[in-house]
């Protein structure tokens, strides 16, 4: 696809070359994200971060990414803090906000809402998650992280063996990730979920049509053998018709260090889009894995900034200008991979 001036609504827009291009630009952003250099390439530009659903990582990392490129961030969080609460349509909100900004990032609980909003927008819109439908930037950062973890083992994404674990029915990060995996060759997937929370049939069909091997599991332990990556997800409680129904699935699959040691290969990488549910009844990813070097969850969140910087740079057509606006960093910068002394 051409990126400049385009919306990013679904990973279905991308072919493999597009994804590789995003990853190359993301690689280029690393010194800026690591505060080795700063760039002011987007000085004067404004992003509107419109988050009508809870978000920590996606909202803050899109904002940080824009700031790191030198631009300004305007934010609205929650429907009740915006005019949508007064009955304003997505159409009107889009017409208005696109007059105030150069690009808009939007998250909304309704599947398809971000695409509807984008139709009325006068500037590019990036989907920050629309209900249970899609979460393109998350899937890109997940795949970027998988590529990085596999590179460390001299492997590539082709031939990947992955277990997707948890709420595969409502998890939009999983949905977008599966669509991206269809661009690669010879993937084998273990789909591990309660029977009622299996992946939507259309996505499973796409994976099969791409020539990938799928095996379905309804319990954790047999599903986590002989894979390179475990991609664990939270039960998407907010998407269930009732809290009672959501309660049935809480804590059903819990990965901890002892299960990992017993069932996984020594190099198996552990990923999660986060937030992990750390309440005692849930714990799909136990805190006792925090010291496991194969736990890649915070490498994922760090990579989110790189990938989101890349999306902004591509959509706003400044990729080739980034280094021309670079300056040295003048303040103390923490190493981030070492604890600070008191
Ligand atoms: C995910 C989401 O919002 O879909 N979170 C995120 O953006 N990192 C996953 C989740 O909420 O479980």
mmCIF file of N, CA and C in Angstrom, residues 230-282:
data_model
loop_
_atom_site.group_PDB
_atom_site.id
_atom_site.type_symbol
_atom_site.label_atom_id
_atom_site.label_comp_id
_atom_site.label_asym_id
_atom_site.label_seq_id
_atom_site.Cartn_x
_atom_site.Cartn_y
_atom_site.Cartn_z
ATOM 1 N N UNK A 230 4.875 -18.300 23.023
ATOM 2 C CA UNK A 230 3.571 -18.378 23.698
ATOM 3 C C UNK A 230 3.009 -16.961 23.687
ATOM 4 N N UNK A 231 1.836 -16.784 23.105
ATOM 5 C CA UNK A 231 1.209 -15.458 23.091
ATOM 6 C C UNK A 231 -0.046 -15.563 23.959
ATOM 7 N N UNK A 232 0.094 -15.072 25.202
ATOM 8 C CA UNK A 232 -0.960 -15.244 26.205
ATOM 9 C C UNK A 232 -1.847 -14.007 26.195
ATOM 10 N N UNK A 233 -3.154 -14.195 26.366
ATOM 11 C CA UNK A 233 -4.057 -13.030 26.381
ATOM 12 C C UNK A 233 -4.992 -13.068 27.587
ATOM 13 N N UNK A 234 -5.505 -11.912 27.903
ATOM 14 C CA UNK A 234 -6.447 -11.699 29.010
ATOM 15 C C UNK A 234 -7.866 -12.038 28.535
ATOM 16 N N UNK A 235 -8.704 -12.532 29.442
ATOM 17 C CA UNK A 235 -10.128 -12.660 29.104
ATOM 18 C C UNK A 235 -10.684 -11.249 28.933
ATOM 19 N N UNK A 236 -11.268 -10.983 27.780
ATOM 20 C CA UNK A 236 -11.726 -9.617 27.455
ATOM 21 C C UNK A 236 -13.091 -9.395 28.126
ATOM 22 N N UNK A 237 -13.067 -9.287 29.448
ATOM 23 C CA UNK A 237 -14.310 -9.303 30.233
ATOM 24 C C UNK A 237 -15.313 -8.258 29.768
ATOM 25 N N UNK A 238 -14.805 -7.109 29.357
ATOM 26 C CA UNK A 238 -15.694 -6.010 28.972
ATOM 27 C C UNK A 238 -16.503 -6.306 27.716
ATOM 28 N N UNK A 239 -16.137 -7.366 26.980
ATOM 29 C CA UNK A 239 -16.859 -7.681 25.734
ATOM 30 C C UNK A 239 -17.920 -8.754 25.939
ATOM 31 N N UNK A 240 -17.988 -9.328 27.140
ATOM 32 C CA UNK A 240 -18.954 -10.407 27.358
ATOM 33 C C UNK A 240 -20.347 -9.828 27.582
ATOM 34 N N UNK A 241 -21.386 -10.584 27.161
ATOM 35 C CA UNK A 241 -22.754 -10.089 27.352
ATOM 36 C C UNK A 241 -23.069 -9.828 28.826
ATOM 37 N N UNK A 242 -22.502 -10.611 29.745
ATOM 38 C CA UNK A 242 -22.753 -10.349 31.171
ATOM 39 C C UNK A 242 -21.490 -10.658 31.964
ATOM 40 N N UNK A 243 -21.383 -10.036 33.141
ATOM 41 C CA UNK A 243 -20.217 -10.273 33.999
ATOM 42 C C UNK A 243 -20.199 -11.729 34.466
ATOM 43 N N UNK A 244 -21.407 -12.288 34.704
ATOM 44 C CA UNK A 244 -21.493 -13.694 35.137
ATOM 45 C C UNK A 244 -20.796 -14.610 34.136
ATOM 46 N N UNK A 245 -21.054 -14.333 32.876
ATOM 47 C CA UNK A 245 -20.454 -15.175 31.836
ATOM 48 C C UNK A 245 -18.931 -14.999 31.825
ATOM 49 N N UNK A 246 -18.487 -13.754 31.963
ATOM 50 C CA UNK A 246 -17.042 -13.500 31.974
ATOM 51 C C UNK A 246 -16.378 -14.221 33.151
ATOM 52 N N UNK A 247 -17.075 -14.241 34.298
ATOM 53 C CA UNK A 247 -16.505 -14.851 35.509
ATOM 54 C C UNK A 247 -16.162 -16.330 35.301
ATOM 55 N N UNK A 248 -16.920 -16.980 34.416
ATOM 56 C CA UNK A 248 -16.700 -18.408 34.183
ATOM 57 C C UNK A 248 -15.299 -18.709 33.643
ATOM 58 N N UNK A 249 -14.714 -17.750 32.961
ATOM 59 C CA UNK A 249 -13.437 -18.013 32.286
ATOM 60 C C UNK A 249 -12.236 -17.472 33.053
ATOM 61 N N UNK A 250 -12.531 -16.730 34.132
ATOM 62 C CA UNK A 250 -11.420 -16.102 34.862
ATOM 63 C C UNK A 250 -10.526 -17.160 35.503
ATOM 64 N N UNK A 251 -9.235 -17.066 35.252
ATOM 65 C CA UNK A 251 -8.280 -17.965 35.908
ATOM 66 C C UNK A 251 -8.252 -19.377 35.350
ATOM 67 N N UNK A 252 -8.909 -19.602 34.209
ATOM 68 C CA UNK A 252 -8.963 -20.954 33.648
ATOM 69 C C UNK A 252 -7.596 -21.432 33.147
ATOM 70 N N UNK A 253 -6.890 -20.540 32.472
ATOM 71 C CA UNK A 253 -5.545 -20.874 31.990
ATOM 72 C C UNK A 253 -4.548 -19.951 32.683
ATOM 73 N N UNK A 254 -3.646 -20.551 33.441
ATOM 74 C CA UNK A 254 -2.636 -19.737 34.130
ATOM 75 C C UNK A 254 -1.269 -20.287 33.819
ATOM 76 N N UNK A 255 -0.432 -19.458 33.247
ATOM 77 C CA UNK A 255 0.936 -19.890 32.982
ATOM 78 C C UNK A 255 1.824 -19.379 34.106
ATOM 79 N N UNK A 256 2.587 -20.276 34.713
ATOM 80 C CA UNK A 256 3.574 -19.846 35.706
ATOM 81 C C UNK A 256 4.899 -20.546 35.415
ATOM 82 N N UNK A 257 5.919 -20.231 36.227
ATOM 83 C CA UNK A 257 7.261 -20.726 35.938
ATOM 84 C C UNK A 257 7.310 -22.254 35.991
ATOM 85 N N UNK A 258 6.579 -22.843 36.930
ATOM 86 C CA UNK A 258 6.683 -24.296 37.049
ATOM 87 C C UNK A 258 6.042 -24.993 35.846
ATOM 88 N N UNK A 259 4.916 -24.495 35.367
ATOM 89 C CA UNK A 259 4.290 -25.084 34.165
ATOM 90 C C UNK A 259 5.204 -24.866 32.956
ATOM 91 N N UNK A 260 5.797 -23.682 32.905
ATOM 92 C CA UNK A 260 6.711 -23.363 31.800
ATOM 93 C C UNK A 260 7.886 -24.350 31.792
ATOM 94 N N UNK A 261 8.505 -24.529 32.957
ATOM 95 C CA UNK A 261 9.687 -25.411 33.032
ATOM 96 C C UNK A 261 9.321 -26.839 32.635
ATOM 97 N N UNK A 262 8.138 -27.256 33.065
ATOM 98 C CA UNK A 262 7.721 -28.639 32.810
ATOM 99 C C UNK A 262 7.356 -28.893 31.346
ATOM 100 N N UNK A 263 6.769 -27.907 30.678
ATOM 101 C CA UNK A 263 6.161 -28.193 29.373
ATOM 102 C C UNK A 263 6.791 -27.481 28.182
ATOM 103 N N UNK A 264 7.569 -26.412 28.422
ATOM 104 C CA UNK A 264 8.033 -25.618 27.272
ATOM 105 C C UNK A 264 9.474 -25.939 26.923
ATOM 106 N N UNK A 265 9.821 -25.653 25.666
ATOM 107 C CA UNK A 265 11.223 -25.753 25.276
ATOM 108 C C UNK A 265 11.995 -24.621 25.969
ATOM 109 N N UNK A 266 13.304 -24.819 26.206
ATOM 110 C CA UNK A 266 14.034 -23.815 27.010
ATOM 111 C C UNK A 266 14.072 -22.415 26.392
ATOM 112 N N UNK A 267 13.924 -22.327 25.060
ATOM 113 C CA UNK A 267 13.990 -21.006 24.411
ATOM 114 C C UNK A 267 12.627 -20.390 24.155
ATOM 115 N N UNK A 268 11.564 -21.035 24.585
ATOM 116 C CA UNK A 268 10.232 -20.521 24.241
ATOM 117 C C UNK A 268 10.030 -19.115 24.798
ATOM 118 N N UNK A 269 9.659 -18.200 23.915
ATOM 119 C CA UNK A 269 9.476 -16.796 24.274
ATOM 120 C C UNK A 269 8.037 -16.594 24.749
ATOM 121 N N UNK A 270 7.896 -15.805 25.819
ATOM 122 C CA UNK A 270 6.562 -15.554 26.380
ATOM 123 C C UNK A 270 6.151 -14.124 26.054
ATOM 124 N N UNK A 271 4.989 -13.996 25.413
ATOM 125 C CA UNK A 271 4.502 -12.662 25.054
ATOM 126 C C UNK A 271 3.064 -12.477 25.538
ATOM 127 N N UNK A 272 2.635 -11.220 25.602
ATOM 128 C CA UNK A 272 1.278 -10.870 26.044
ATOM 129 C C UNK A 272 1.072 -9.423 25.586
ATOM 130 N N UNK A 273 -0.077 -9.097 25.010
ATOM 131 C CA UNK A 273 -0.243 -7.695 24.576
ATOM 132 C C UNK A 273 -0.339 -6.751 25.761
ATOM 133 N N UNK A 274 -0.633 -7.301 26.936
ATOM 134 C CA UNK A 274 -0.848 -6.542 28.167
ATOM 135 C C UNK A 274 -2.110 -5.671 28.025
ATOM 136 N N UNK A 275 -2.783 -5.311 29.087
ATOM 137 C CA UNK A 275 -2.446 -5.607 30.469
ATOM 138 C C UNK A 275 -2.681 -7.090 30.810
ATOM 139 N N UNK A 276 -1.751 -7.654 31.636
ATOM 140 C CA UNK A 276 -2.063 -8.977 32.196
ATOM 141 C C UNK A 276 -2.936 -8.735 33.411
ATOM 142 N N UNK A 277 -3.844 -9.645 33.637
ATOM 143 C CA UNK A 277 -4.767 -9.507 34.771
ATOM 144 C C UNK A 277 -4.076 -10.142 35.981
ATOM 145 N N UNK A 278 -3.555 -9.299 36.874
ATOM 146 C CA UNK A 278 -2.770 -9.799 38.008
ATOM 147 C C UNK A 278 -3.599 -9.990 39.268
ATOM 148 N N UNK A 279 -4.938 -9.882 39.147
ATOM 149 C CA UNK A 279 -5.770 -10.155 40.325
ATOM 150 C C UNK A 279 -5.671 -11.644 40.665
ATOM 151 N N UNK A 280 -5.776 -11.945 41.961
ATOM 152 C CA UNK A 280 -5.526 -13.316 42.428
ATOM 153 C C UNK A 280 -6.347 -14.355 41.667
ATOM 154 N N UNK A 281 -7.582 -14.000 41.291
ATOM 155 C CA UNK A 281 -8.442 -14.984 40.616
ATOM 156 C C UNK A 281 -8.092 -15.194 39.150
ATOM 157 N N UNK A 282 -7.280 -14.327 38.579
ATOM 158 C CA UNK A 282 -7.032 -14.401 37.128
ATOM 159 C C UNK A 282 -5.630 -14.926 36.842
#
